[in-house]
C-alpha positions as a printed Julia matrix, in Angstrom:
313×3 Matrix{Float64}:
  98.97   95.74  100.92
 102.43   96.87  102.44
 103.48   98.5    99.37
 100.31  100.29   99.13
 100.84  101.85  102.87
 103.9   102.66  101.96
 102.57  104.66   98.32
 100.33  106.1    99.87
 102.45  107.54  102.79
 105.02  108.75  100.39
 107.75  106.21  101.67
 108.79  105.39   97.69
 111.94  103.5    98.93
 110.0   101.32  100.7
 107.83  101.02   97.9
 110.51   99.41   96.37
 112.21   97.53   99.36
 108.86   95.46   99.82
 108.08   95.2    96.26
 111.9    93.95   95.53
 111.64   91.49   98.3
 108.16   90.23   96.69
 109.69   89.54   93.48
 112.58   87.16   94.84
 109.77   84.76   96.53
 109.04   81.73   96.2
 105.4    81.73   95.45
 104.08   82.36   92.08
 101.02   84.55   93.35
 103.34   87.17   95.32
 105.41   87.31   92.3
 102.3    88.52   90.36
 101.66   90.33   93.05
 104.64   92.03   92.94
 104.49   93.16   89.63
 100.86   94.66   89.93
 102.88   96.47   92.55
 105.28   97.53   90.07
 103.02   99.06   87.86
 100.92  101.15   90.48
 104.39  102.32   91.42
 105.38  103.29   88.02
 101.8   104.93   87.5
 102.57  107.07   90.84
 105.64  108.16   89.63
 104.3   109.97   86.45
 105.23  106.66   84.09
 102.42  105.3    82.56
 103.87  103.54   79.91
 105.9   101.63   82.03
 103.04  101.18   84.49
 101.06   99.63   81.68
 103.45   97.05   80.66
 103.79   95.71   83.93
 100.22   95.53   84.8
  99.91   93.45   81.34
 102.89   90.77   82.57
 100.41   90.95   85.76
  98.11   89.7    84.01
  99.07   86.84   82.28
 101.01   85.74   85.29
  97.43   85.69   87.07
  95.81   84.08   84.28
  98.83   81.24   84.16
  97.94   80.76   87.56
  94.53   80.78   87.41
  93.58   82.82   89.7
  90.54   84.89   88.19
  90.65   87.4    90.75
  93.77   88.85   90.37
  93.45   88.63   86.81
  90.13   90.79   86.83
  92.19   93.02   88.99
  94.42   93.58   86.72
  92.23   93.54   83.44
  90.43   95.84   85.25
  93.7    98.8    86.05
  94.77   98.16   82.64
  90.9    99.62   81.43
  92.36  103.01   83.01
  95.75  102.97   80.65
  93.27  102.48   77.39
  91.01  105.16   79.01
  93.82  107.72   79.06
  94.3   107.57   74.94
  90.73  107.72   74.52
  89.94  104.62   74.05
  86.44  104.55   75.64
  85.22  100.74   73.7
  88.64   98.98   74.53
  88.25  100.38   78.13
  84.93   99.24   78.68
  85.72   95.85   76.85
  88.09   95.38   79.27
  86.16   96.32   82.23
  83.31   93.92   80.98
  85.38   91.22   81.09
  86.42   91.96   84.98
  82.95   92.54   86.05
  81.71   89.29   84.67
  84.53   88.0    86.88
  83.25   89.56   89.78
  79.94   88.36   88.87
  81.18   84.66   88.96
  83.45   85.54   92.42
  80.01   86.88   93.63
  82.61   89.97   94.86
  80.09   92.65   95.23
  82.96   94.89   97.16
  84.75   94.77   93.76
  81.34   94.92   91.32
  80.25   97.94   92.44
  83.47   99.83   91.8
  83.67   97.83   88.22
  80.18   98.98   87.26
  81.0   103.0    88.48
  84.02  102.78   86.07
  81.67  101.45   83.09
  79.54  104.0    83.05
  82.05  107.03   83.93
  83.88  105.11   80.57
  80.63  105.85   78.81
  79.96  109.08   79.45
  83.17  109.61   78.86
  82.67  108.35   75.43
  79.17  110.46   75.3
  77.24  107.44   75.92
  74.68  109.8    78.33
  72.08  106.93   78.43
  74.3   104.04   78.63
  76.48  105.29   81.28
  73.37  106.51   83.16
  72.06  103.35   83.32
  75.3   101.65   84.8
  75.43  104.15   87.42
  72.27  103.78   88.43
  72.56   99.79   88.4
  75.68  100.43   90.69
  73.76  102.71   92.82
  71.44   99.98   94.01
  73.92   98.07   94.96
  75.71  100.42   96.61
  72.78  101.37   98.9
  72.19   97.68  100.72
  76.5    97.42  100.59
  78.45  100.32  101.46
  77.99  104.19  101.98
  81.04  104.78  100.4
  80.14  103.16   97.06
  76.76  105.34   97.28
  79.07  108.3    97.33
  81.29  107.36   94.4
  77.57  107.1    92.65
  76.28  109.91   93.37
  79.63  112.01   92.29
  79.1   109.56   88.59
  75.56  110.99   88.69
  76.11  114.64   89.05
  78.82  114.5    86.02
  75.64  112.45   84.15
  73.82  115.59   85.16
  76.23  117.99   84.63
  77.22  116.81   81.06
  73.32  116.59   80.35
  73.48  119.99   80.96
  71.25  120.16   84.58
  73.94  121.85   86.5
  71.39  122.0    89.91
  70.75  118.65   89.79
  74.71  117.95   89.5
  74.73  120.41   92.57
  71.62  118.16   94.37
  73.54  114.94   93.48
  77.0   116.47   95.54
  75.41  117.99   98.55
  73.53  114.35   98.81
  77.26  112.68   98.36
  78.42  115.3   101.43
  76.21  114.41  103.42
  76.95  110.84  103.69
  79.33  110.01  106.72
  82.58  108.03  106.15
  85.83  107.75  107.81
  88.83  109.87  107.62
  90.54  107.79  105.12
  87.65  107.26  102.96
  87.23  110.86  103.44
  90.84  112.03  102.02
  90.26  109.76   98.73
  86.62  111.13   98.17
  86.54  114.8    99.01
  89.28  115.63   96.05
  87.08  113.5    93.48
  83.73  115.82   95.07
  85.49  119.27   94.65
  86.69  118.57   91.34
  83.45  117.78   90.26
  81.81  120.81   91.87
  85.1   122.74   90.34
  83.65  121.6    86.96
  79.69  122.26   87.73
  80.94  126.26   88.42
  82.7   126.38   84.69
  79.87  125.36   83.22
  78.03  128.02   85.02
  80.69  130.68   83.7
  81.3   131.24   87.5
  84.97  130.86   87.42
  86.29  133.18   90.9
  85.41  129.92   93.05
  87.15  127.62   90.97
  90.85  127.66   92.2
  89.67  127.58   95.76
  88.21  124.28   95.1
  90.69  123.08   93.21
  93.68  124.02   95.72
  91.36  121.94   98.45
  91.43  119.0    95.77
  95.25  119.2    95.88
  95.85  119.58   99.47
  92.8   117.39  100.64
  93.62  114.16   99.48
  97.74  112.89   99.71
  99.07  115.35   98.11
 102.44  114.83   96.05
 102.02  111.26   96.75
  98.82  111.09   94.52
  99.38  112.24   91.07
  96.89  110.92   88.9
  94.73  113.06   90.8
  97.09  115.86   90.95
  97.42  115.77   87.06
  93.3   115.92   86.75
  93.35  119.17   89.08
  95.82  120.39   86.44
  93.85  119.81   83.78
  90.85  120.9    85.32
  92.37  124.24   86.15
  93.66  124.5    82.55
  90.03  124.89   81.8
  89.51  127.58   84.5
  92.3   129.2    82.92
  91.12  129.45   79.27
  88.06  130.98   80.69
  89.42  133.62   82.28
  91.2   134.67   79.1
  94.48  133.31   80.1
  95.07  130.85   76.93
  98.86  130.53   77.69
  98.35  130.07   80.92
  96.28  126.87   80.29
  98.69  125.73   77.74
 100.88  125.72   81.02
  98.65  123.55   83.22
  98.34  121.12   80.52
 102.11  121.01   80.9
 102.59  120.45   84.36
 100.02  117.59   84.04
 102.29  115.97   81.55
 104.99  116.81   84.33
 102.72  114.83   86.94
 101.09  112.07   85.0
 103.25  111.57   81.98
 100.63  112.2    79.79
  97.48  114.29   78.79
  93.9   112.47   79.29
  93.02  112.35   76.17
  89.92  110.37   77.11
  88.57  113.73   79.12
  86.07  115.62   76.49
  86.9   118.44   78.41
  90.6   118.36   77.5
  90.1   117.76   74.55
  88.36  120.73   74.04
  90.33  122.85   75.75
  93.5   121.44   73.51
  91.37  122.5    70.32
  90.74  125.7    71.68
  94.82  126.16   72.33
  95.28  124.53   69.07
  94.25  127.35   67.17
  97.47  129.29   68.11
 101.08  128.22   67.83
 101.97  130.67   70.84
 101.08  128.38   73.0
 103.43  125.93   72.32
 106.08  127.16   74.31
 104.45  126.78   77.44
 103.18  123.8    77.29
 106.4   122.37   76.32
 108.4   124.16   79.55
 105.47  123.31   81.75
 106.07  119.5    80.79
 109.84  119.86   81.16
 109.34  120.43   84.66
 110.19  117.73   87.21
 107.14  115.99   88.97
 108.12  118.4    92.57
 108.29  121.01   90.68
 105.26  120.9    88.33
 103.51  119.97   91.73
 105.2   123.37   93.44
 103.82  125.45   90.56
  99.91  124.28   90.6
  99.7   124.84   94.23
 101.39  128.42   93.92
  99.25  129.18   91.04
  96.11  128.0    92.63
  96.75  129.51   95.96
  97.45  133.05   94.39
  94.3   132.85   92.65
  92.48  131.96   95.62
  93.66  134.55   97.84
């Protein structure tokens, strides 16, 4: 929990100071702990490779332990790494496994969340009617638990809507989501996740002018530098906005700087994948995705809010 306040206030030294010292003790379980820390760390930092082996030696310190919690925990983050490559069956095999966890824990604060990720996995994978049907299930759960889970819901059923091509209902589903009170914290993790979504509801409309306004909120609204998963996604996302206006180099750069961010491309997104067809086509592109990815994670961050904020003025 320390290192986490410290991640998510941008103190990365302390990150390490408090992760360091959990390493060195005595007791198995912070050990573990310590390296789960390790790999959100390394994930944070734009190193998912890294991030992914220690969340696996997470794991199987958990599971020596026998501790089923953490070890669902973990199976669980390590559902995201597979989701990344595209692999949408291993992800949700994974993710199966924790929920059943959960199930036996009787954990509904962590079977919600486990059940959202499912069915975002399948429509990732274009599962429409499967991954409708887990949201949904998590949705009435949601409702008698938490407001915030009914949120996350309702954003995983306007991108069921949205891919199912009934944009106003996607629209319907996010004004619902925004109306639903939380607190400021809950706020600053959620609001990024709604604009992005909304950002990708106007592209499918062709209405593009919008789109870096909302995606500069989704950059600034949440933490920032100190977030770059979701700082690589508003990347990609305005890679997207960028092929539509014409601007196919220009894309081929924001597909760069999320490699700068994250360390990698999502290639589990069906939306960049299509927009990496589309720039496949040409060999002039090349170039700038490869200097957009050579950029450090500062300045990759630098450039997306200067491009987005010059577009929205």
């Amino acid at each position: 929990m320390e290192a986490g306040a410290w991640l998510i206030t941008g103190e990365f030294d302390e990150v390490q100071r408090v992760i360091d010292r959990a390493a060195e003790h005595p007791d198995p379980w912070v050990r573990a702990s310590a390296l789960f820390g390790r790999a959100f760390s390394a994930e944070y930092d734009g190193d998912p490779g890294t991030a992914e082996q220690h969340m696996r030696t997470a794991a199987d310190a958990f599971r020596e332990l026998g501790d089923r919690w953490g070890l669902a925990q973990t199976v669980s983050s390590l559902a995201g790494f597979r989701s990344l490559r595209g692999d949408h069956a291993g992800a949700v095999d994974v993710l199966t496994e924790s929920l059943e966890s959960f199930r036996q824990l009787r954990s509904e604060a962590d079977l919600v969340p486990t059940l959202l990720r499912i069915g975002a996995e399948r429509l990732r994978a274009g599962d429409l009617d499967g991954g409708h049907a887990d949201l949904e299930q998590a949705r009435s759960i949601a409702d008698r638990t938490r407001p915030w889970f009914t949120i996350w819901a309702l954003n995983g059923l306007a991108e069921h809507a949205r891919l199912s091509g009934r944009l106003d209902a996607a629209e319907n589903f996010l004004d619902d989501a925004d109306r639903i009170p939380v607190d400021e914290h809950e706020n600053s993790v959620i609001q990024p996740v709604l604009l992005l979504q909304r950002a990708r509801v106007l592209l499918d409309r062709g209405r593009t002018a919008d789109v870096p306004v909302l995606l500069a909120k989704a950059l600034e609204g949440g933490f920032g530098i100190r977030d770059v998963p979701t700082a690589a996604v508003v990347a990609e996302c305005a890679a997207r906005w960028r092929l539509r206006t014409d601007d196919p180099r220009g894309a081929a750069r924001l597909h760069g700087l999320a490699v700068a961010l994250r360390g990698v491309l999502d290639e589990g997104d069906p939306d960049v994948r299509r927009v990496r067809a589309a720039l496949r086509k040409s060999d002039d592109h090349a170039a700038a995705f490869d200097t957009g990815a050579a950029q450090d994670r500062s300045a990759a961050f630098a450039e997306l809010r200067s491009t987005l904020n010059s577009s929205s003025a």
